CSV table of C-alpha atoms in Angstrom, one decimal:
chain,number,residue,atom,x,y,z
I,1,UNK,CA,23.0,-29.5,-79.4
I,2,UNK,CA,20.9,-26.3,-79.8
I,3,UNK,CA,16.7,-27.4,-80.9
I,4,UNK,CA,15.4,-24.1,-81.4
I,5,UNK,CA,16.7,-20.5,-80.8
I,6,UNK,CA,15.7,-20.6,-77.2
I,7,UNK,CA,16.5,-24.4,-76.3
I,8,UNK,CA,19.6,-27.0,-76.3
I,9,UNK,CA,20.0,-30.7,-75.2
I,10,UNK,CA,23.0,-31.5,-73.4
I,11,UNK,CA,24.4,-34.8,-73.2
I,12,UNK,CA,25.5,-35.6,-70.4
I,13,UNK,CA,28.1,-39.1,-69.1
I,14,UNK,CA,27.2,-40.2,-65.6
I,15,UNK,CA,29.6,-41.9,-63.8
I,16,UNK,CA,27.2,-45.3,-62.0
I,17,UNK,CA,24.5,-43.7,-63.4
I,18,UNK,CA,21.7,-46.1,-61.8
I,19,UNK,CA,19.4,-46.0,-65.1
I,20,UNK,CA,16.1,-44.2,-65.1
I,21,UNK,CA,12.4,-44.4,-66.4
I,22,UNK,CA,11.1,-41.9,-68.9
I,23,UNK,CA,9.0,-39.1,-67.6
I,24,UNK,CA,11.5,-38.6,-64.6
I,25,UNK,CA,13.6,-36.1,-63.9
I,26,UNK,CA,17.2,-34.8,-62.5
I,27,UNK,CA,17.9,-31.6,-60.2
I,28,UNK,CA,20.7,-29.6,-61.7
I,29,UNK,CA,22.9,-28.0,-59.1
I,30,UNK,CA,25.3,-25.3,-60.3
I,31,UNK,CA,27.8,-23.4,-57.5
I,32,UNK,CA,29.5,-20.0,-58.0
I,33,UNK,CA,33.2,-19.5,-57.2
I,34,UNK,CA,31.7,-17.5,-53.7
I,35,UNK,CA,29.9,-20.5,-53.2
I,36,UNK,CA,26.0,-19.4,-53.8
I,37,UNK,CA,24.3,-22.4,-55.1
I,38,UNK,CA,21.6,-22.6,-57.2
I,39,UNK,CA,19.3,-25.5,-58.7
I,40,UNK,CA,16.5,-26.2,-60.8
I,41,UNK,CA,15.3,-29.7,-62.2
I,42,UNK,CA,15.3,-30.6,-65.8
I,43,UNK,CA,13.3,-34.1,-67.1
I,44,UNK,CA,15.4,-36.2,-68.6
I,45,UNK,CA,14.9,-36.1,-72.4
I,46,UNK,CA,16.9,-39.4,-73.5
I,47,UNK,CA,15.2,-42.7,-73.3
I,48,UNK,CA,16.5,-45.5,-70.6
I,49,UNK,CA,17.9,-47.5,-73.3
I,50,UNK,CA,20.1,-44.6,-74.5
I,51,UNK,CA,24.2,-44.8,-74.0
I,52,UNK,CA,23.9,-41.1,-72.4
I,53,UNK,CA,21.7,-39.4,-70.3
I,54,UNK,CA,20.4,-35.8,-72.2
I,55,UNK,CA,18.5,-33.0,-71.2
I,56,UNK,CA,16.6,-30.3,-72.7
I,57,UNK,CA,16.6,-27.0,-71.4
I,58,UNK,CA,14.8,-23.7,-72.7
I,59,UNK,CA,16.9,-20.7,-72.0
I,60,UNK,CA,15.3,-18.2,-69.5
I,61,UNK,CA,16.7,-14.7,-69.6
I,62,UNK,CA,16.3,-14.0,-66.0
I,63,UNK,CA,17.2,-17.7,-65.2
I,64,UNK,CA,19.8,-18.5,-62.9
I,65,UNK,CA,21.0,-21.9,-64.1
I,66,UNK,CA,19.4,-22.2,-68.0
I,67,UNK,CA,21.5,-19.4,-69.1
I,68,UNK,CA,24.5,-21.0,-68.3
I,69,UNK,CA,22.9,-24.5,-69.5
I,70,UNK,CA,22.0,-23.0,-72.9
I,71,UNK,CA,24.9,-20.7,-74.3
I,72,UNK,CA,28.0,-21.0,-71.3
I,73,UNK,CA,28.4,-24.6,-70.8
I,74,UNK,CA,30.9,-26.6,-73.1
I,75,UNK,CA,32.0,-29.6,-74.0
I,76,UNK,CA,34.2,-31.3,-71.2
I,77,UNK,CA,32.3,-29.1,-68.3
I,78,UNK,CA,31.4,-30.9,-64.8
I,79,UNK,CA,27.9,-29.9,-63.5
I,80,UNK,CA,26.6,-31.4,-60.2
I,81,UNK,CA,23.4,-34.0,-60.5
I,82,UNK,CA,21.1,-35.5,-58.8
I,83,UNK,CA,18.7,-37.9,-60.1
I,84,UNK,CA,16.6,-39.7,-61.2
I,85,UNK,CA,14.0,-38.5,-59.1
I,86,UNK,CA,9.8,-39.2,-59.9
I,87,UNK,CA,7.9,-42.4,-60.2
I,88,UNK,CA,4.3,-40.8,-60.8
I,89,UNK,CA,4.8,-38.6,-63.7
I,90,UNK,CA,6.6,-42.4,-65.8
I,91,UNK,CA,5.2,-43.9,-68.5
I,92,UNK,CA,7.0,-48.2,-69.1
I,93,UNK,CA,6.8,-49.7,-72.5
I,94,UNK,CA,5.7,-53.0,-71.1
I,95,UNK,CA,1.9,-50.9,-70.8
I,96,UNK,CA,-0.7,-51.8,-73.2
I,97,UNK,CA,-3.3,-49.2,-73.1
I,98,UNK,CA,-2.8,-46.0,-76.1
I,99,UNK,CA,-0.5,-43.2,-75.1
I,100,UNK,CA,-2.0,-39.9,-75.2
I,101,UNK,CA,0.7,-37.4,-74.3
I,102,UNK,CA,0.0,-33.8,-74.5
I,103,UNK,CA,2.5,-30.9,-74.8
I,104,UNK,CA,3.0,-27.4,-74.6
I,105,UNK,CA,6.5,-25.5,-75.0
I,106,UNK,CA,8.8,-27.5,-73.4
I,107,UNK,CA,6.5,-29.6,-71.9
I,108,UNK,CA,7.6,-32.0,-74.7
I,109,UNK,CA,10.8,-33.2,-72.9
I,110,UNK,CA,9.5,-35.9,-70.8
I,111,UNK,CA,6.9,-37.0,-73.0
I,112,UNK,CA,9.4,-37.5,-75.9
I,113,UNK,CA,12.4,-39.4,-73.5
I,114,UNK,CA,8.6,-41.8,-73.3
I,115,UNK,CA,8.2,-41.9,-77.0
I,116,UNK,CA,11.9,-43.0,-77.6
I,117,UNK,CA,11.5,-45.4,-75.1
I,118,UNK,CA,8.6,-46.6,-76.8
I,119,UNK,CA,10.9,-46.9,-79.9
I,120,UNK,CA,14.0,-48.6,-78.5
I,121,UNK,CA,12.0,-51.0,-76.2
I,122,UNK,CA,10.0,-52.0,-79.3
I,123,UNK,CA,6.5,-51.3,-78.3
I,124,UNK,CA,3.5,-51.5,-80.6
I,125,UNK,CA,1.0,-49.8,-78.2
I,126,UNK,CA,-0.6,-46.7,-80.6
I,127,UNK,CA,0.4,-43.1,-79.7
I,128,UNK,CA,-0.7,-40.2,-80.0
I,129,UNK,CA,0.8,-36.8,-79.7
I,130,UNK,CA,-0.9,-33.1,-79.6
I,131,UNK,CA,1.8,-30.5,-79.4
I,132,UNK,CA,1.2,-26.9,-78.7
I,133,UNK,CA,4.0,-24.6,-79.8
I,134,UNK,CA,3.9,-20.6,-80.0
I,135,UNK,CA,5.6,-20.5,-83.6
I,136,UNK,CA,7.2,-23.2,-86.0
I,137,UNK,CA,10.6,-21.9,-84.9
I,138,UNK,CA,9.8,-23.2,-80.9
I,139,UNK,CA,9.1,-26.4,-82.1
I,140,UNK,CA,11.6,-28.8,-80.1
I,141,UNK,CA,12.4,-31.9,-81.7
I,142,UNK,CA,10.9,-31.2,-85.0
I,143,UNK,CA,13.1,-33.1,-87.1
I,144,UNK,CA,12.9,-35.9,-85.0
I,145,UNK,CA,8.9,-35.9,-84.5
I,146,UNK,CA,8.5,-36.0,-88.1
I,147,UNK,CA,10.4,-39.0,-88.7
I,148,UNK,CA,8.7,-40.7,-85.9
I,149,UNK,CA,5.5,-39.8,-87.4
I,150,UNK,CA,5.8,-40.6,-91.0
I,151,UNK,CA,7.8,-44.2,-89.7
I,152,UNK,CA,4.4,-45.7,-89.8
I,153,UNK,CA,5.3,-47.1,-86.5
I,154,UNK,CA,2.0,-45.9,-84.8
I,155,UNK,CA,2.4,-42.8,-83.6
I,156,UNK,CA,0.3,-40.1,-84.5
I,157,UNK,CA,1.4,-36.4,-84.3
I,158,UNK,CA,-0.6,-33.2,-84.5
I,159,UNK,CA,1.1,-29.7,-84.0
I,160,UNK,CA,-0.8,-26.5,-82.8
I,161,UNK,CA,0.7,-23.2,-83.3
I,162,UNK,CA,-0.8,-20.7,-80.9
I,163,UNK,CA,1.2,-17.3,-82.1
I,164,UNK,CA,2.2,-17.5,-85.7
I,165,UNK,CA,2.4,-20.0,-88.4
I,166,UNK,CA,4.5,-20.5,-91.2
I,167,UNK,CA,2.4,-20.1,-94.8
I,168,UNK,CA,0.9,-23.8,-95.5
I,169,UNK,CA,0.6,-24.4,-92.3
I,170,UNK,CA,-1.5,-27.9,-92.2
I,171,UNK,CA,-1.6,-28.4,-88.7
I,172,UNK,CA,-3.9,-26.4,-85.6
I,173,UNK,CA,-3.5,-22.4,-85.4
I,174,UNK,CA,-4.9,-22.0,-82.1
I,175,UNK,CA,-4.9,-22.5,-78.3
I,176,UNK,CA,-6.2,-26.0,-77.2
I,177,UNK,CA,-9.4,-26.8,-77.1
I,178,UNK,CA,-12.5,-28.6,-76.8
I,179,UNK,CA,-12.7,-29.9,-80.3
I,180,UNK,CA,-9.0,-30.5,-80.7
I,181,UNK,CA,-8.8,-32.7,-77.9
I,182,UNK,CA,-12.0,-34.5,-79.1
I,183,UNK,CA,-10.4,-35.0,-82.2
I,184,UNK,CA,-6.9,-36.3,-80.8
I,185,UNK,CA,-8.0,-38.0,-78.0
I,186,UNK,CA,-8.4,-41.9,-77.8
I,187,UNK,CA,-12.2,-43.1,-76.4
I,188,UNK,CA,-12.3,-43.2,-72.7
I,189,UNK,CA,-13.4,-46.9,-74.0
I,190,UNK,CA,-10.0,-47.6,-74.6
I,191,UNK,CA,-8.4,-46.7,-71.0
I,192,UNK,CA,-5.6,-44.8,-73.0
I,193,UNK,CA,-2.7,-43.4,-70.0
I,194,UNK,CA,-2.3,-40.1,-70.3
I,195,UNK,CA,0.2,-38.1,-70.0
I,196,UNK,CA,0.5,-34.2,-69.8
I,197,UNK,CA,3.3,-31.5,-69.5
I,198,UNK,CA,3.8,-28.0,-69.8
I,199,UNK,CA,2.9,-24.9,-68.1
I,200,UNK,CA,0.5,-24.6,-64.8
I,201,UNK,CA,-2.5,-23.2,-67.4
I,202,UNK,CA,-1.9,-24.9,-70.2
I,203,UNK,CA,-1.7,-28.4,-68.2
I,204,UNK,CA,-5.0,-27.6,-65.9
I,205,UNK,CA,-6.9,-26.3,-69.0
I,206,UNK,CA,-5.8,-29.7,-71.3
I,207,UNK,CA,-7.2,-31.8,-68.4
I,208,UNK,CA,-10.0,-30.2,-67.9
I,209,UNK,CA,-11.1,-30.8,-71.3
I,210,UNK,CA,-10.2,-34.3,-71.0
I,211,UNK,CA,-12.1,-34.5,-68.0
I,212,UNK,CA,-14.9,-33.1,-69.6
I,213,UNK,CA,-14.5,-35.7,-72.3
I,214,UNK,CA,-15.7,-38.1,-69.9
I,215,UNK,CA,-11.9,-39.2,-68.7
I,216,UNK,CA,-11.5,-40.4,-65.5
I,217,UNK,CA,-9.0,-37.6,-63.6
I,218,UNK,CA,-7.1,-41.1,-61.8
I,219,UNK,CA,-6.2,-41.9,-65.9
I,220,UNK,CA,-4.3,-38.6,-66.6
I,221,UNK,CA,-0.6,-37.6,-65.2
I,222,UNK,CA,0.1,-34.0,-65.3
I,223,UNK,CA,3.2,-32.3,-64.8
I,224,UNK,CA,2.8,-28.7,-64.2
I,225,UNK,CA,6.1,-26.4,-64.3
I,226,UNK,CA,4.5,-23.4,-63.4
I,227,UNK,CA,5.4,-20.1,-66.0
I,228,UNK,CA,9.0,-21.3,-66.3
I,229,UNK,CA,11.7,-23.6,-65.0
I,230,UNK,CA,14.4,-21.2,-64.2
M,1,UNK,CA,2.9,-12.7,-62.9
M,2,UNK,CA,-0.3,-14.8,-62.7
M,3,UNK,CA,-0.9,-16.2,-59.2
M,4,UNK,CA,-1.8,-19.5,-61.1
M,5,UNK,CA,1.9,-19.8,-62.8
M,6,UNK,CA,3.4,-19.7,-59.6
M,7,UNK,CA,1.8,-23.0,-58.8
M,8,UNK,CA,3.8,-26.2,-59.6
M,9,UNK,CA,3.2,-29.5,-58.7
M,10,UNK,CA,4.5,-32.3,-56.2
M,11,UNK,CA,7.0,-34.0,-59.0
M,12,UNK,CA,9.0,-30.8,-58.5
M,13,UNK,CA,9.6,-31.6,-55.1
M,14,UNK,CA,10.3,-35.3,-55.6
M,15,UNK,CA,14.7,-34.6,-55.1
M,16,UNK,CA,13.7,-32.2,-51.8
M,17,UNK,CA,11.3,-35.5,-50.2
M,18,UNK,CA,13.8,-37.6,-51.3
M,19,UNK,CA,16.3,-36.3,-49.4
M,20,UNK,CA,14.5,-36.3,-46.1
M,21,UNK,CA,12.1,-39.6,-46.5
M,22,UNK,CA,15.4,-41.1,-48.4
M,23,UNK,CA,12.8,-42.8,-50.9
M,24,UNK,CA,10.7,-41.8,-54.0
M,25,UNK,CA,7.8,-39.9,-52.8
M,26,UNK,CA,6.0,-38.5,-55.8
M,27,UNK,CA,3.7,-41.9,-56.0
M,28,UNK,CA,3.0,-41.7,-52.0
M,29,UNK,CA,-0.5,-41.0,-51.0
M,30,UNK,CA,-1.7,-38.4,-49.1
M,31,UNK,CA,-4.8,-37.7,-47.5
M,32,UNK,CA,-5.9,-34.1,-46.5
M,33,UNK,CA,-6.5,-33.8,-43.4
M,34,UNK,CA,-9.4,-31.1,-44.1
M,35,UNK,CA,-11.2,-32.6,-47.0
M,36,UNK,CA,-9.8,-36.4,-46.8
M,37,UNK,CA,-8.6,-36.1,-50.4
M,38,UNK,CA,-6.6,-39.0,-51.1
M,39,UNK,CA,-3.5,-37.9,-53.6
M,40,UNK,CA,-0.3,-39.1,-55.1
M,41,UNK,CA,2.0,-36.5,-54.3
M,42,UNK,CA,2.9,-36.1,-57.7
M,43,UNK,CA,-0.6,-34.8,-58.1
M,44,UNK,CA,-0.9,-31.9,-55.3
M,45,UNK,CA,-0.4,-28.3,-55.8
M,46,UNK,CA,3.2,-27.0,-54.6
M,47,UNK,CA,4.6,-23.3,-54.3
M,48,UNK,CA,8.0,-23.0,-54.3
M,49,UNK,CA,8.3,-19.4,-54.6
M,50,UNK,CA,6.6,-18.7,-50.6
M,51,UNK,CA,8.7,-18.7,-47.5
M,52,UNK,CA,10.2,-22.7,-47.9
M,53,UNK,CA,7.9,-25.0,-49.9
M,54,UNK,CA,4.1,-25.1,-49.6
M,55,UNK,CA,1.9,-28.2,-50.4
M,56,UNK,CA,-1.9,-27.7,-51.3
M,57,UNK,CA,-4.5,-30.3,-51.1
M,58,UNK,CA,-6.0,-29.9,-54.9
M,59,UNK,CA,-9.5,-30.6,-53.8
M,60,UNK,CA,-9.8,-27.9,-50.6
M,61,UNK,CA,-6.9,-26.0,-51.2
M,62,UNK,CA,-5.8,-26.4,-47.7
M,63,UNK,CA,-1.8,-26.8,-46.7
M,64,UNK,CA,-1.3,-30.6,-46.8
M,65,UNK,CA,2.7,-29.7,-46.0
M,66,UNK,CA,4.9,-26.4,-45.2
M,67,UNK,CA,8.8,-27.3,-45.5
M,68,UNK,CA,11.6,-24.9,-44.7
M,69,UNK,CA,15.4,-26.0,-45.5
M,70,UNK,CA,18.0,-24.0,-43.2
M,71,UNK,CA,21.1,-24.1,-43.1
M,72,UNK,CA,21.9,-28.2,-42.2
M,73,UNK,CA,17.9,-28.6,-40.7
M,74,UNK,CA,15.0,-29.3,-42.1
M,75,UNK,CA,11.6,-28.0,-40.5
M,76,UNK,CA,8.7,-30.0,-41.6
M,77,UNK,CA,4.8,-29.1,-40.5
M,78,UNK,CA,2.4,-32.2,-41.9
M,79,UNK,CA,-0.8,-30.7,-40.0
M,80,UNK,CA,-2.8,-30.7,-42.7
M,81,UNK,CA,-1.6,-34.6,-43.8
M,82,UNK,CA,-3.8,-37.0,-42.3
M,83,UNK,CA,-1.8,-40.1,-43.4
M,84,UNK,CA,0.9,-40.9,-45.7
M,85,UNK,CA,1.3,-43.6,-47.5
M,86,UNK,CA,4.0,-45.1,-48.9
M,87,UNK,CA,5.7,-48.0,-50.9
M,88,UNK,CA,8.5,-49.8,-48.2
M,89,UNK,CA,11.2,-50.2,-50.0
M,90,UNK,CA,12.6,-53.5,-51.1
């Protein structure tokens, strides 16, 4: 199912699949007919309740495995798994504190397999969601986010568009920063777990400011995937 | 590229741990041997693009871990762990 230009979910049947907990992740191997192998991980995007496992991927032109993942692959195609794998970067509905989950680009995957597990297992615990995006078009999940967010089911989303935005834009049109996150952000008061993904710089810089906020770094879970993923 | 992008983190290498600890690794604690940093491993610094895998202590900057697969061997150099620590399993 392609998200944006760039970006497809694939669903995925796993034969004993063992069941996973959101915010992990699976390493995708792929072999060529001379045998050269290559693999990269992708975080699971589905929640654990789901029937089938999905993951997102954002096509990389000079990738070796998101190419095929985004564009090649079809329906009734075997790819090799392994998985889940992570228990630091995981985020259980049976938590109390407020979800903070931060995202840029991609980033967004894990954090969103935690949100639909926060859905299907029923939680109440407030959320919120700051989600930086180069234009409207890269947004992944749109559709999806805005249902969750106008559900009045206590999640609370706000977008920032760091490139371009779309006339009417109501959301942020910049990079993150000091007052976004102060304005997103639950009180340090309120232990909130935190949880952030996306690029190396984009991660470091998002808990820095939290850090500056006054959060205790032992509160916030980052996930840094460096420029790309492959 | 920036130097800084290159940088991942220790959740990336939770499958490569896994297959030579044979358990999840990314919530084991590690302290630096040069700054006594205590970390998950999920939180370190990891650069996949040098020579094998390199761990960095994110406090000092020091190599915590330097992993090289071959072909059917592994070579691991913890020097710069002091201690591990780590959930048995159950």
């Amino acid at each position: 199912m392609q998200e944006t230009p760039r970006v497809a979910s694939l669903f995925l049947n796993v034969p004993d699949w063992q069941g996973h907990h959101a915010g992990q992740h699976v390493d995708v191997r792929l072999t060529a007919d001379d045998g050269y192998q290559a693999q990269r991980s992708y975080s699971v995007a589905s929640a654990p309740e789901d029937a089938r496992l999905a993951i997102t991927v954002e096509r990389l032109e000079d990738g070796e495995v998101s190419p095929y993942l985004v564009g090649e692959v079809k329906v009734g195609d075997k790819v090799e798994l392994r998985g889940p794998i992570g228990g630091y970067f995981v985020w259980n509905a049976e938590t109390s504190s407020p979800l903070l989950l931060v995202a840029g680009g991609s980033g967004i995957v894990p954090l969103m397999a935690m949100l639909r597990h926060r859905s299907a297992a029923g939680s109440k615990v407030p959320a919120r969601l700051l989600y930086s995006s180069r234009t409207a078009d890269d947004i992944i999940y749109k559709e999806e986010l805005d249902r969750i967010a106008s559900s009045g089911d206590g999640v609370e989303i706000a977008h920032a568009l760091t490139r371009a935005q779309p006339s009417g834009w109501k959301g942020y049109s910049r990079r993150i920063d000091r007052d976004m996150v102060r304005e997103i952000a639950w009180p340090k008061q309120q232990s909130p777990m935190v949880f952030i993904c996306g690029p190396t710089s984009f991660v470091e810089s998002a808990a820095g400011l939290l850090v500056d906020l006054g959060y205790d770094p032992l509160q916030i879970k980052t996930e840094r995937f460096g420029a790309t993923g492959g | 590229m920036e130097a800084a992008e290159a940088k991942v983190d220790g959740n990336a290498i939770g499958g490569l741990l896994s297959e030579i600890f044979t358990m999840e690794m990314t919530t084991a604690e590690s302290t630096c041997a040069s700054c006594g940093a205590v970390n998950p491993v999920g939180r370190v610094d990891v650069y996949l693009r040098a020579p094998g895998v390199v761990v960095r202590c994110p406090g000092c900057e020091q190599v915590l871990m330097r992993i090289v697969r071959g072909p059917g061997r592994y070579w691991i150099d913890l020097r710069g762990t002091r201690c591990l620590e780590l959930a048995a399993p159950e």
